[in-house]
PDB file of C-alpha atoms in Angstrom:
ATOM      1  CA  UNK A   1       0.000   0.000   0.000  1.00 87.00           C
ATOM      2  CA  UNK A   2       1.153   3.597  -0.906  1.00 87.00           C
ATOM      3  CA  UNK A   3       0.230   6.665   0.303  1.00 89.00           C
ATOM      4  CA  UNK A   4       0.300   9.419  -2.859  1.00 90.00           C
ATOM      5  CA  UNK A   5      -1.262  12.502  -4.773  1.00 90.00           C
ATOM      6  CA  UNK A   6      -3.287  12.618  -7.252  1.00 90.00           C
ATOM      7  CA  UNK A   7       0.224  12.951  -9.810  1.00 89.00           C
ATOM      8  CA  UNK A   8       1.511   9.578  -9.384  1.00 89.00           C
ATOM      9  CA  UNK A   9      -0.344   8.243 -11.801  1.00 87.00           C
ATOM     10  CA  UNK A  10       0.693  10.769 -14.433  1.00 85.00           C
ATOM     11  CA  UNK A  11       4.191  10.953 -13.150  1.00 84.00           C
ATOM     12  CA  UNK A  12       4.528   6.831 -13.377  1.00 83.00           C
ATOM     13  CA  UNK A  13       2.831   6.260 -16.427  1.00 82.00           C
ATOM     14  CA  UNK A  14      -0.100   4.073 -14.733  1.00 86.00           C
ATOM     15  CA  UNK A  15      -2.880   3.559 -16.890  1.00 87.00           C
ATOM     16  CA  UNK A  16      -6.346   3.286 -14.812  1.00 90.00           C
ATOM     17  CA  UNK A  17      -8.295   0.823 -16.967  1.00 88.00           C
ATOM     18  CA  UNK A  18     -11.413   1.282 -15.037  1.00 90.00           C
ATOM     19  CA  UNK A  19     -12.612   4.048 -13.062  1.00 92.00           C
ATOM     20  CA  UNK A  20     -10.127   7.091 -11.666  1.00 93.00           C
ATOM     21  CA  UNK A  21      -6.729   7.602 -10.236  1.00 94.00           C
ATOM     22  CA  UNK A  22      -6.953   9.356  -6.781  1.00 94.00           C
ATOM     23  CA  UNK A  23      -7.535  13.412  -7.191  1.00 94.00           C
ATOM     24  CA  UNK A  24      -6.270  16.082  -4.976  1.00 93.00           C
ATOM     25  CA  UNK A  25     -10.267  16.659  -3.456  1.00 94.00           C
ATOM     26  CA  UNK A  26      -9.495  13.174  -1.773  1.00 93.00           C
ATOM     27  CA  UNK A  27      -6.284  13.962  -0.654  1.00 92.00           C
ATOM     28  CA  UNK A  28      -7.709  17.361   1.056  1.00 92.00           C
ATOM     29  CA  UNK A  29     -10.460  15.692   2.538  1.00 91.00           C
ATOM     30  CA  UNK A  30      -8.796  12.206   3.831  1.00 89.00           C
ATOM     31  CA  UNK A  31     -10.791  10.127   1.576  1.00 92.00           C
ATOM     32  CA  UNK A  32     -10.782   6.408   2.139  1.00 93.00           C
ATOM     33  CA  UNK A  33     -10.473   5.074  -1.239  1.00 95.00           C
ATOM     34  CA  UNK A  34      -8.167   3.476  -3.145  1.00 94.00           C
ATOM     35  CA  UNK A  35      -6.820   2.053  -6.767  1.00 94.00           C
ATOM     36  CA  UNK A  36      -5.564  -1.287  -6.744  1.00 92.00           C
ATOM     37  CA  UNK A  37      -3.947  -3.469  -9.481  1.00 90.00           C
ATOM     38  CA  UNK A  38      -5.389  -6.357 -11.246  1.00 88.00           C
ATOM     39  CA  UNK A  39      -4.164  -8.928  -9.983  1.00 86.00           C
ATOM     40  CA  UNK A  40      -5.614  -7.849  -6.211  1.00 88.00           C
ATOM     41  CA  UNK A  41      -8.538  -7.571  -7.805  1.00 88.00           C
ATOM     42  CA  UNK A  42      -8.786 -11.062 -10.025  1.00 87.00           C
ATOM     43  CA  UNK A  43      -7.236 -12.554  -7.308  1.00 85.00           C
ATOM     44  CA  UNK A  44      -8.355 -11.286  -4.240  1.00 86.00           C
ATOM     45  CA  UNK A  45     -12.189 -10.117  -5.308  1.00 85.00           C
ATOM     46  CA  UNK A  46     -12.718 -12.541  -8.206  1.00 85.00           C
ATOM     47  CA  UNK A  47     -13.249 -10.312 -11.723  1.00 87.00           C
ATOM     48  CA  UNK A  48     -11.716  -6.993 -12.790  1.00 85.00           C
ATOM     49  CA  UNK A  49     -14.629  -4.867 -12.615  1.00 88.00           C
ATOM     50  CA  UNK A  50     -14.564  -3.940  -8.549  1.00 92.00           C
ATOM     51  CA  UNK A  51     -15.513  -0.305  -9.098  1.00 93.00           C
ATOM     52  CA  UNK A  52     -17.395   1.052  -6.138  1.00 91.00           C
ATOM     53  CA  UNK A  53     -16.713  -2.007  -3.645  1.00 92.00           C
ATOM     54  CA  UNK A  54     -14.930  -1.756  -0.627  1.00 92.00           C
ATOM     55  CA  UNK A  55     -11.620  -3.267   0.363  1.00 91.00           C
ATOM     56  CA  UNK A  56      -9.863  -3.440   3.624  1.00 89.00           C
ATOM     57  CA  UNK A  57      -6.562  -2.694   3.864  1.00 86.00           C
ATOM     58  CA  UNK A  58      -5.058  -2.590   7.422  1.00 82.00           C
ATOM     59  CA  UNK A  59      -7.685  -3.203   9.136  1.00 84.00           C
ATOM     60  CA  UNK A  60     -10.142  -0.160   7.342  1.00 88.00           C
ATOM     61  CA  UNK A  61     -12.561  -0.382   4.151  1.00 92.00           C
ATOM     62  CA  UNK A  62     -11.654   1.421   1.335  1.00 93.00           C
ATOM     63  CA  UNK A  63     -13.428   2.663  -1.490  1.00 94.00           C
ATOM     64  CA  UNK A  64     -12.384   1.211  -4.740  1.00 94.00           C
ATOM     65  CA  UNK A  65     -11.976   4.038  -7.252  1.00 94.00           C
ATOM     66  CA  UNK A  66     -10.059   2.631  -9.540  1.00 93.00           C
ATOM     67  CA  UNK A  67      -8.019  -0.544 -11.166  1.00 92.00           C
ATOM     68  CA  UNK A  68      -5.098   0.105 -13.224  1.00 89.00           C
ATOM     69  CA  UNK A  69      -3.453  -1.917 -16.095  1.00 78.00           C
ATOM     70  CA  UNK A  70      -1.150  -4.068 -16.001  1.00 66.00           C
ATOM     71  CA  UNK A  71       0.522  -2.735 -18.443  1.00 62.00           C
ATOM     72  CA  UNK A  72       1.455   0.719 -16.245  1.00 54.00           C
ATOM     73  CA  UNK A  73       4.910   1.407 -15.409  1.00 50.00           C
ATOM     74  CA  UNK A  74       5.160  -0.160 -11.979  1.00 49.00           C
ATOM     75  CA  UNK A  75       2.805  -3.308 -12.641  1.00 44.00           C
ATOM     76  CA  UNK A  76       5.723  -5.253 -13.848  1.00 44.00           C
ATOM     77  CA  UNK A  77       6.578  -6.641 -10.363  1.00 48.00           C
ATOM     78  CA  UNK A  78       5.267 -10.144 -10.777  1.00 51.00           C
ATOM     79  CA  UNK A  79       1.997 -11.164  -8.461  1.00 58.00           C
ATOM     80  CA  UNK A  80       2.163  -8.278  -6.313  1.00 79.00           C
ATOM     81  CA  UNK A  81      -1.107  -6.438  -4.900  1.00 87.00           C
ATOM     82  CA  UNK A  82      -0.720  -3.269  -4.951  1.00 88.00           C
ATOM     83  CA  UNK A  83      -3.005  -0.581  -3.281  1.00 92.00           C
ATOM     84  CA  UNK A  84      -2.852   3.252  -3.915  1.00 93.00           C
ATOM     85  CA  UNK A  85      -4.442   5.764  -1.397  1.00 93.00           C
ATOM     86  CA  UNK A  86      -4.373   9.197  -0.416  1.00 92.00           C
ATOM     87  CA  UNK A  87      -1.121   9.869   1.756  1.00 89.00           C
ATOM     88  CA  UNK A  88      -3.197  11.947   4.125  1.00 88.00           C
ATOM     89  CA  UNK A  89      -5.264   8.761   4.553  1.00 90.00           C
ATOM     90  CA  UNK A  90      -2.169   6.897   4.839  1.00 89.00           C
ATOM     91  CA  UNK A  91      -0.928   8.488   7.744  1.00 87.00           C
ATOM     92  CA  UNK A  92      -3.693   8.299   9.843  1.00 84.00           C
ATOM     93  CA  UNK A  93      -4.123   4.539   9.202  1.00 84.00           C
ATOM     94  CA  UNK A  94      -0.043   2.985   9.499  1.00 79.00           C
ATOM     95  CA  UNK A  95       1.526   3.487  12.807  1.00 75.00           C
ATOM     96  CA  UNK A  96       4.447   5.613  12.404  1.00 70.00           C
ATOM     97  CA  UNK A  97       3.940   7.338   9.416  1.00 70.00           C
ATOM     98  CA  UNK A  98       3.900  11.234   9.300  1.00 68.00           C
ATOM     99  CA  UNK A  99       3.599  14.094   7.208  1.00 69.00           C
ATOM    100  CA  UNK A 100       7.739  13.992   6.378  1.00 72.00           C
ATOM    101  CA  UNK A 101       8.701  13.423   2.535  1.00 73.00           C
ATOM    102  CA  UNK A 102      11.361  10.740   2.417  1.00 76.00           C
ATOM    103  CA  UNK A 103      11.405  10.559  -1.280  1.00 79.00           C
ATOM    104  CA  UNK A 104       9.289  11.856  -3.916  1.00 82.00           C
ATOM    105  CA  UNK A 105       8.840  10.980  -7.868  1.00 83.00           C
ATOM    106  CA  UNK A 106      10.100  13.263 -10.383  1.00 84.00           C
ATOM    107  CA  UNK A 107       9.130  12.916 -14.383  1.00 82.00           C
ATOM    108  CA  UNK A 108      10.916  15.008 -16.844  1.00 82.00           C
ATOM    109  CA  UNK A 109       9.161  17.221 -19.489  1.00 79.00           C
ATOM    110  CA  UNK A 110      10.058  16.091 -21.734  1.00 79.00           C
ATOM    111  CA  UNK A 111      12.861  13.520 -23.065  1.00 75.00           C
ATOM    112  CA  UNK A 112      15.917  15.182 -22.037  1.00 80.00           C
ATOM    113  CA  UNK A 113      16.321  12.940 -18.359  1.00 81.00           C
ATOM    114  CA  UNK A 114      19.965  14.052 -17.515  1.00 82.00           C
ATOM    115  CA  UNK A 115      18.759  18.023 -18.025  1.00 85.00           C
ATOM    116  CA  UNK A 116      16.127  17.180 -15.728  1.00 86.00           C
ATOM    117  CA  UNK A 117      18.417  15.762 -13.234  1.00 87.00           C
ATOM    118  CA  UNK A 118      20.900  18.390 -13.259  1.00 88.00           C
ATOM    119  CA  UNK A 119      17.947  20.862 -12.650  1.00 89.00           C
ATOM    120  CA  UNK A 120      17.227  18.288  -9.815  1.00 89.00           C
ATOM    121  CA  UNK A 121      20.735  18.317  -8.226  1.00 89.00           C
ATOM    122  CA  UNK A 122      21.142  22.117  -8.506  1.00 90.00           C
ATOM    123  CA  UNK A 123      17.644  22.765  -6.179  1.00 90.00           C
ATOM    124  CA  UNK A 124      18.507  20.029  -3.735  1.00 89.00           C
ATOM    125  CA  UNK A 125      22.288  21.569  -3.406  1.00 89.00           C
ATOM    126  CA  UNK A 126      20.748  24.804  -2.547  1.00 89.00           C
ATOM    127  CA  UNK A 127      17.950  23.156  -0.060  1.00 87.00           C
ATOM    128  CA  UNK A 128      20.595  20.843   2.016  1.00 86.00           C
ATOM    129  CA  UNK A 129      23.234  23.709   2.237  1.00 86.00           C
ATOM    130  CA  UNK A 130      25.302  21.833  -0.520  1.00 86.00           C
ATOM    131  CA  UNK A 131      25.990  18.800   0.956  1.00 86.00           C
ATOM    132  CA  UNK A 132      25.853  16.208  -1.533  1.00 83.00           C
ATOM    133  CA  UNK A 133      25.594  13.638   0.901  1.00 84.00           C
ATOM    134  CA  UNK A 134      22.012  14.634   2.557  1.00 84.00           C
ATOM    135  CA  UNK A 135      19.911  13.255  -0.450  1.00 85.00           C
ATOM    136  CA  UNK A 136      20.666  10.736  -3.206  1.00 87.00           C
ATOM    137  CA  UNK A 137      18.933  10.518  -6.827  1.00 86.00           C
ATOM    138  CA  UNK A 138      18.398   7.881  -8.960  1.00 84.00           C
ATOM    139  CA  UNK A 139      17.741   7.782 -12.644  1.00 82.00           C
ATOM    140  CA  UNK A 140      15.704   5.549 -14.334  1.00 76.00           C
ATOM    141  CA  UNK A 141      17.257   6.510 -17.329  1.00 76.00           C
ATOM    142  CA  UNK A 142      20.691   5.850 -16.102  1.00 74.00           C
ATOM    143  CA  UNK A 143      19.693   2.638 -14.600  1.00 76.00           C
ATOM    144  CA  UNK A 144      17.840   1.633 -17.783  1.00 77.00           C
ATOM    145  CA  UNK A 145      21.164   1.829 -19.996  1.00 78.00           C
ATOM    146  CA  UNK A 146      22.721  -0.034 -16.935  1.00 83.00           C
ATOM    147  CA  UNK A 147      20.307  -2.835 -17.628  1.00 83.00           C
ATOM    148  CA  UNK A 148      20.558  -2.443 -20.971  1.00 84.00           C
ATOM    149  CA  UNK A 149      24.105  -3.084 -21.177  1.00 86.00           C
ATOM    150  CA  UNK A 150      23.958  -6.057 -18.652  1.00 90.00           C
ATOM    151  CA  UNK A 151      21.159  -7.686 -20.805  1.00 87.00           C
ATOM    152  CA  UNK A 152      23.330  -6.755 -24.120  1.00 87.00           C
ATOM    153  CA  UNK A 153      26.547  -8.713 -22.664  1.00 90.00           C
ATOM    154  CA  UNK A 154      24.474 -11.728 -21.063  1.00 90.00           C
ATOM    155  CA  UNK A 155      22.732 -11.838 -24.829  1.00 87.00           C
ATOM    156  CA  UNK A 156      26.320 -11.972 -26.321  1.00 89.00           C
ATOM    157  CA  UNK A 157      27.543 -15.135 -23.605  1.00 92.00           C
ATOM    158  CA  UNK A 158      24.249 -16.907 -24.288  1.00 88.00           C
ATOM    159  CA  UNK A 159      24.739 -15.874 -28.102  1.00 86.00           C
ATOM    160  CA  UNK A 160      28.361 -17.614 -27.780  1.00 90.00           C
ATOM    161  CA  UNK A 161      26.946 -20.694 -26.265  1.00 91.00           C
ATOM    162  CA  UNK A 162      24.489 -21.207 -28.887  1.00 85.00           C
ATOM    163  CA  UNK A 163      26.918 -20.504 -31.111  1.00 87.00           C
ATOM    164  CA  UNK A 164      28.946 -23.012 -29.662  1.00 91.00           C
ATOM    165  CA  UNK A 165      25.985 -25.582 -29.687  1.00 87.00           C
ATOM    166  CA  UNK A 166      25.254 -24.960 -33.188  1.00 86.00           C
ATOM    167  CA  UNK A 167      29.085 -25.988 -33.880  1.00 90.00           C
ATOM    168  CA  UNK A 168      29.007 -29.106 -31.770  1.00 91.00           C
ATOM    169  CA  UNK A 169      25.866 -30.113 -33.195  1.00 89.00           C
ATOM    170  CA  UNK A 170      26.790 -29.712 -36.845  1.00 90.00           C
ATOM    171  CA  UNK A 171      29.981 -31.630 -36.355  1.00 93.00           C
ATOM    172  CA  UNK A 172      27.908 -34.484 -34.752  1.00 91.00           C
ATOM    173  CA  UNK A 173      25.588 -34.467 -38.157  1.00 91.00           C
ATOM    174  CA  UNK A 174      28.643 -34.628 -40.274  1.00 92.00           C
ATOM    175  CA  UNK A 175      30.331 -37.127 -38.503  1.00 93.00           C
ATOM    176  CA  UNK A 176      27.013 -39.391 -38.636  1.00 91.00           C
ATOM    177  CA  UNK A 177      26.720 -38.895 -42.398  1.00 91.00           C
ATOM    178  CA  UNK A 178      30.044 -39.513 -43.255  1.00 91.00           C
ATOM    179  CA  UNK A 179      29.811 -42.426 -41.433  1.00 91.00           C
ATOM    180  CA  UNK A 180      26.650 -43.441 -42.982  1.00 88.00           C
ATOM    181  CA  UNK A 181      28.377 -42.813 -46.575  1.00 87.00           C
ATOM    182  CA  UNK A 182      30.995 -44.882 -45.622  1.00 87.00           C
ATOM    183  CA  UNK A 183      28.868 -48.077 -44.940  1.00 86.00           C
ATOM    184  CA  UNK A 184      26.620 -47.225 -47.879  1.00 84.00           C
ATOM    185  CA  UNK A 185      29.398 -47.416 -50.774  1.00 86.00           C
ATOM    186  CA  UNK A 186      28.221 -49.869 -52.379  1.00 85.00           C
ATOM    187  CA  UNK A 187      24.282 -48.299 -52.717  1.00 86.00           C
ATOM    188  CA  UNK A 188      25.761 -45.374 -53.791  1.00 84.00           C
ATOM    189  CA  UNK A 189      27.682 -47.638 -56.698  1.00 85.00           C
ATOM    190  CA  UNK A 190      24.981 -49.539 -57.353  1.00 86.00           C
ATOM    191  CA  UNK A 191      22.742 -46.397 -57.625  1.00 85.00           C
ATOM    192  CA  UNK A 192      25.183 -44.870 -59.775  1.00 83.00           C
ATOM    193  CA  UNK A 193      25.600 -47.903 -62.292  1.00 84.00           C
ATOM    194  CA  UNK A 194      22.236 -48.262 -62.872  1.00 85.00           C
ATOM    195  CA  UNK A 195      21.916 -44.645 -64.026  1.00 83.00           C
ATOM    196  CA  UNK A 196      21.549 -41.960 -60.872  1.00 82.00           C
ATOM    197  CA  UNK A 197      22.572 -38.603 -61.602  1.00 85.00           C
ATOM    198  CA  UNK A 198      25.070 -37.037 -58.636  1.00 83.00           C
ATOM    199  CA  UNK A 199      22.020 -34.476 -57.970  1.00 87.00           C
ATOM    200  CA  UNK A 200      19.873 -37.631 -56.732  1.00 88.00           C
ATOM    201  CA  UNK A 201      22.581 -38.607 -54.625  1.00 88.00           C
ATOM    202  CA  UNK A 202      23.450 -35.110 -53.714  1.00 89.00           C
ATOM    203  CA  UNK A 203      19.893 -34.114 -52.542  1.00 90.00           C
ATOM    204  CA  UNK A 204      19.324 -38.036 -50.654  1.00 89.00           C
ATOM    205  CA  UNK A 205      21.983 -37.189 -48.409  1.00 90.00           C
ATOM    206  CA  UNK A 206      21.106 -33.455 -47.793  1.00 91.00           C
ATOM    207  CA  UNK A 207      17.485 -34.643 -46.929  1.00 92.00           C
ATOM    208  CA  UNK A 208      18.982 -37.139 -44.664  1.00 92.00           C
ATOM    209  CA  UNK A 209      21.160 -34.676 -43.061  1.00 91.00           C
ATOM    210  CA  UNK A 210      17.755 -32.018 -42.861  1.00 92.00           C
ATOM    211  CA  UNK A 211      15.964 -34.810 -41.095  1.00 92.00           C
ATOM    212  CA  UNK A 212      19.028 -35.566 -38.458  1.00 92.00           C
ATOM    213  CA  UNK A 213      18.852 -31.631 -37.463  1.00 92.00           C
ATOM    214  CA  UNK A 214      14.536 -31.335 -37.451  1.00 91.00           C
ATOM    215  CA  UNK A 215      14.772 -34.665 -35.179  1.00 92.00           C
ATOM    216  CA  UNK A 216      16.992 -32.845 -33.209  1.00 90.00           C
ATOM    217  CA  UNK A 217      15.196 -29.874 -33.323  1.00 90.00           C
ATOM    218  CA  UNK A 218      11.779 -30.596 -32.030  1.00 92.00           C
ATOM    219  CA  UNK A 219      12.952 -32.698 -29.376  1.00 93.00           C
ATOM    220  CA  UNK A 220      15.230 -29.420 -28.355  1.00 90.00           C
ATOM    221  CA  UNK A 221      11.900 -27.774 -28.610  1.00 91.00           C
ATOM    222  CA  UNK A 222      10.025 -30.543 -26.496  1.00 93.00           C
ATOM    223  CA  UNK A 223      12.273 -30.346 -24.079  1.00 92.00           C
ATOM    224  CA  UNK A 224      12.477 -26.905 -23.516  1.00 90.00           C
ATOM    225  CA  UNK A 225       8.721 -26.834 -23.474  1.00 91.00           C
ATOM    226  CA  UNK A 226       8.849 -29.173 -20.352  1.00 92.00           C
ATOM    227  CA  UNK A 227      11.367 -27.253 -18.638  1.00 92.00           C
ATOM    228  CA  UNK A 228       9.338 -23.946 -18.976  1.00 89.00           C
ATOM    229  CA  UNK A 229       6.237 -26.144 -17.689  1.00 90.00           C
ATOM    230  CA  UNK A 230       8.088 -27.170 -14.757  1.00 91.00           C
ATOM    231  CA  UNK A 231       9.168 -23.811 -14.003  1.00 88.00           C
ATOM    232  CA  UNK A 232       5.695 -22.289 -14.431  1.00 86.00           C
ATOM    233  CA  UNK A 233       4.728 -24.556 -11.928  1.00 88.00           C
ATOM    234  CA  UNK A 234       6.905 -24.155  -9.381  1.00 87.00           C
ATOM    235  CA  UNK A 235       7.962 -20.523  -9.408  1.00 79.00           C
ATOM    236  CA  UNK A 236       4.351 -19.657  -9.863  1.00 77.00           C
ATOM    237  CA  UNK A 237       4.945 -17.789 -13.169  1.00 76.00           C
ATOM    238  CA  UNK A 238       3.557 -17.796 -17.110  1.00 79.00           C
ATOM    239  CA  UNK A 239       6.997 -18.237 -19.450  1.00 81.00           C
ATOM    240  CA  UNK A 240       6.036 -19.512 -22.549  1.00 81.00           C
ATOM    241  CA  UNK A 241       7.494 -20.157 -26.520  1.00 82.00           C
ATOM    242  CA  UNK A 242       6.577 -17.826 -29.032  1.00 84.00           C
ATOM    243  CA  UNK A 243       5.393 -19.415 -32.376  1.00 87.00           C
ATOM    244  CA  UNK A 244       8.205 -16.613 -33.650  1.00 86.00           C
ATOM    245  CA  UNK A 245      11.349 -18.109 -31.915  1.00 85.00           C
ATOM    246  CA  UNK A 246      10.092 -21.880 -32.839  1.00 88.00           C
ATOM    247  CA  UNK A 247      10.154 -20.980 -35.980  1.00 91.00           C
ATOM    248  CA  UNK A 248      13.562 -19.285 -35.757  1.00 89.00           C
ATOM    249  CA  UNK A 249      14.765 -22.295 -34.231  1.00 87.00           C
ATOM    250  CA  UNK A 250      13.594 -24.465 -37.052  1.00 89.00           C
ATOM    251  CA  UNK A 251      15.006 -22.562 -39.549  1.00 91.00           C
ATOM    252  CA  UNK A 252      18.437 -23.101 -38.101  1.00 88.00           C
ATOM    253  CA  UNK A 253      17.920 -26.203 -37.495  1.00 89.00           C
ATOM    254  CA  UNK A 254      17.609 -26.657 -41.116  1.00 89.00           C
ATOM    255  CA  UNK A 255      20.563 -24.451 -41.803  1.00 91.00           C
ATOM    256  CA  UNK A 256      22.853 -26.747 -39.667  1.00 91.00           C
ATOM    257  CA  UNK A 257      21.489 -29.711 -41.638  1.00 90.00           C
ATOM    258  CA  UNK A 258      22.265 -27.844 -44.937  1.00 90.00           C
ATOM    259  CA  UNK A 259      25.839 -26.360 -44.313  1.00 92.00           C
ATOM    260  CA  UNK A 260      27.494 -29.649 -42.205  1.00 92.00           C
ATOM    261  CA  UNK A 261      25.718 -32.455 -44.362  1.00 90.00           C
ATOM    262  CA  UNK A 262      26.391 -30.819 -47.931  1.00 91.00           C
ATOM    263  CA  UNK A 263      30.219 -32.058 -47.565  1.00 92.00           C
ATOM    264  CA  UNK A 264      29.379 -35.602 -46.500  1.00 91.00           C
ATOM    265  CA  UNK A 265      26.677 -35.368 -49.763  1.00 90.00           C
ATOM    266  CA  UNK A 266      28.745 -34.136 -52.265  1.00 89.00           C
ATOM    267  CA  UNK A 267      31.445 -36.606 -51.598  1.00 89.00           C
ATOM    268  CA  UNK A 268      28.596 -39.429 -51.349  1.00 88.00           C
ATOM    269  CA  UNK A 269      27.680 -38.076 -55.083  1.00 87.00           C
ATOM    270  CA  UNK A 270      31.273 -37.439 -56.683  1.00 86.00           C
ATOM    271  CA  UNK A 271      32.117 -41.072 -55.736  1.00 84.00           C
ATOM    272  CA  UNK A 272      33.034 -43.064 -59.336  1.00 83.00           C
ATOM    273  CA  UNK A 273      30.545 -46.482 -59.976  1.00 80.00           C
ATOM    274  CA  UNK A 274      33.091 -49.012 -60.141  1.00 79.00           C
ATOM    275  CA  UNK A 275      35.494 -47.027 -57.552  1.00 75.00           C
ATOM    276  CA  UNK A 276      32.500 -47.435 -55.362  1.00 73.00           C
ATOM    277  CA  UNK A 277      31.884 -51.239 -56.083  1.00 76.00           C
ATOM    278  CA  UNK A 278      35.208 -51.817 -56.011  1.00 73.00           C
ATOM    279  CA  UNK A 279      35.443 -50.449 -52.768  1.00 64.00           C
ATOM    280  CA  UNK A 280      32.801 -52.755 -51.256  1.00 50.00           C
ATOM    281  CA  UNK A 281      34.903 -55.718 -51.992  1.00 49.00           C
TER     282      UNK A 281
END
């Protein structure tokens, strides 16, 4: 539960889906109402649509004015209930709270973050006698490119490791097709003597190799399904595949096949009739 003004909402991009955000005529008047997120409301009250019910929080009934998306800025927190009330109601309902601003929410006005922090710094320096060390400020901007980067180098390790996969996995197909070109010599001479062209040969081998690489696919895909199951189930959350990155993975699936079993198929197809039957002997 938070205790607010009527420019949080604006200043934290939450988006009320139905009814209104708290206004400064509750604030003034110590309203008892409240906007709550979804997923108190689904979860808690059974549907979406609590408009005009009452809630208790702490020990009090609330008015619910309002239930926000989530979507908004600060929904993103997993299965969290959130409540938002007027601070002047706050205070007079949690032991210990006062009228004393501990922190506060700032938006720029536009895009320019760092100008608005600079502005920031400058009228705190002048309100704590300029010691730096009275207040702190943090950036969502600054901690977004923070992220950013972090997520950026963990996609380039697990980038590498696929990468690295990929490799290992092609090897494996090219090893098995060799192999299997090896103990088919005489097939492939026989093939040959009786009149197939090297493209028939070429594309048997390719499909083969395709196949190897799909098989290997979908149960990469199965798999991964389960795991994702498993940890929907115990963490308590909704992961998922995307119909997009399946079909990613197929496709390089595919391209694996294509680029490690074309070696293995062209030297199945340049192989000579009677060097192959010859070789069988």
């Amino acid at each position: 539960m938070t205790g607010t003004t009527s420019a949080y909402d604006e200043i934290q991009g939450i988006q009320v889906d139905r009814g209104r955000f708290i206004l400064n005529a509750d604030v003034e008047n110590h309203t008892d109402v409240a906007v709550i997120n979804s997923d108190l409301a689904t979860d808690v009250m059974g549907r979406e649509n609590v408009v005009g019910e009452k809630i208790e929080l702490g020990g009090k009934q609330f008015l619910i004015i309002g239930v926000y998306s989530e979507d908004s800025a600060l929904s993103s927190m997993g299965n969290t209930y959130m409540a938002y009330v007027p601070y002047t109601s706050y205070i007079r309902l949690v032991e210990g709270a006062g009228l004393s601003i501990t922190s506060f929410c700032v938006s720029a006005a536009d895009d320019d973050t760092d100008a608005a922090e600079a502005a920031l710094e400058t009228i705190l320096l002048g309100r704590f006698s300029q010691d730096e060390d009275a207040y702190s400020i943090f950036n969502q901007s600054s901690i977004a490119e923070v992220m950013g980067s972090i997520t950026g180098t963990l996609s380039l390790l697990l980038g590498g490791i696929a990468g690295i996969s990929l490799l290992v996995g092609g090897i494996g197909i090219m090893n098995i097709m060799l192999v299997s070109v090896t103990e088919r010599t005489r097939e492939i001479g026989i093939r040959k003597a009786i009149g197939a062209g090297r493209g028939v040969i070429l594309l048997q081998f390719l499909i083969e190799a395709l196949m190897i690489s799909l098989i290997g696919c979908v149960i990469g895909i199965l798999l991964s399904w389960c795991i994702l199951m498993v940890v929907n189930i115990v963490g308590d959350v909704s992961y998922g595949l995307s119909a997009g990155i399946v079909m990613i993975s197929v496709l390089f699936s595919l391209g694996i096949g294509v680029i490690f079993g074309l070696y293995p198929a062209n030297k199945a197809a340049k192989m000579k009739p009677i060097d192959a039957l010859r070789h069988s002997e």
